[in-house]
Amino acid sequence: QVTLKESGPVLVKPTETLTLTCTVSGFSLIKTRMGVSWIRQPPGKALEWLAHIFPNDEESYSTSLKSRLSISKDASKSQVVLTVTNVDPVDTGTYYCARGHYDEALDYWGQGTLVTVSS
Amino acid sequence: DIQMTQSPSSLSASVGDRVTITCRASQGIRNDLGWYQQKPGKAPERLIYGASSLQSGVPSRFSGSGSGTEFTLTISSLQPEDFATYYCLQHGTYPWTFGQGTKVEIK
């Protein structure tokens, strides 16, 4: 069955770079039409779509965060990596990865990983 | 970017009530609209995609409609397990964007 699982640091200091990994199973990151998105949610607030990587390695980013985000994948490891540079306390929240396609939106989600940005 | 305006931001309803949530897009998105349910401490779950396609396993009391710029999620008879926060997501044009959410509370 399809699963996604996020991993990464629990605590990051301001100005540092945050690196998150999404490990997937049950589908291929290349031999498929489905890509993977990252979404985040500050405590008590709404969901925010961040980035998407397509099977052909094309990328799409949130306009407001584009300068600080980078998404990549290692298909051999079934992993998708998101980096967020120069983090600030407002980047605190739960980060989710999810499988997606423009015809079907986001169908399977990981459980999420909570990241706190604090000195 | 396409802005998604969701309303209301919260509502109180009783078990058995009919509930309607609306999302408006700042420009036309054909029928590329999904609805998600999120319970506290849990990841969102897809209810609807393509504006009206019901996710497998989701009860038929949930339905979606609309196209272009205006969309609705309807719960025909609210059940205790439906008290949650609901989000719309436009999935037709990158960057994708979510609505601000609607919290459905017990009256």
XYZ file of C-alpha atoms in Angstrom, chain A residues 37 39 41 45-49 52 54 60-64 96 100-112, chain B residues 1 32-34 36 38 41-46 48-50 55 87 89 91-101:
58
model
C 4.256 17.856 -2.549
C 2.720 21.225 2.848
C 0.774 24.000 9.041
C -3.390 27.739 11.583
C -4.271 26.739 8.035
C -2.493 24.446 5.621
C 0.057 26.034 3.286
C 1.245 24.329 0.082
C 6.006 19.877 -5.655
C 7.182 15.854 -10.722
C 7.076 24.036 -8.565
C 7.206 26.345 -5.555
C 5.064 28.641 -3.463
C 5.592 32.120 -4.857
C 6.100 33.725 -1.439
C 3.651 17.089 5.666
C -0.222 14.348 -5.830
C -1.271 14.870 -9.444
C -3.135 17.751 -11.053
C -6.061 15.435 -11.885
C -6.394 14.051 -8.371
C -5.048 16.668 -5.931
C -3.206 15.132 -2.951
C -4.368 11.612 -2.232
C -1.998 10.062 0.324
C -0.380 12.038 3.144
C 2.351 11.337 5.641
C 1.690 11.685 9.371
C 3.618 14.967 9.525
C -1.226 32.980 -7.633
C -9.715 21.316 -10.204
C -10.838 21.587 -6.598
C -10.363 19.179 -3.720
C -10.012 17.725 2.858
C -8.615 17.321 9.250
C -3.407 16.103 15.643
C -3.996 14.214 12.405
C -3.005 14.647 8.768
C -5.703 15.880 6.378
C -7.682 13.259 4.504
C -9.031 13.701 0.981
C -13.353 15.035 -2.823
C -11.187 15.771 -5.865
C -12.012 17.178 -9.266
C -12.740 9.515 -2.500
C -10.040 22.772 3.681
C -7.360 22.992 -2.355
C -5.077 21.604 -7.791
C -5.269 22.851 -11.359
C -2.646 25.556 -11.544
C 0.736 25.644 -9.832
C 1.398 26.925 -7.257
C -1.467 25.037 -5.641
C -3.313 26.930 -2.895
C -5.500 26.039 0.085
C -8.460 27.868 1.515
C -8.241 29.136 5.095
C -10.339 26.343 6.533
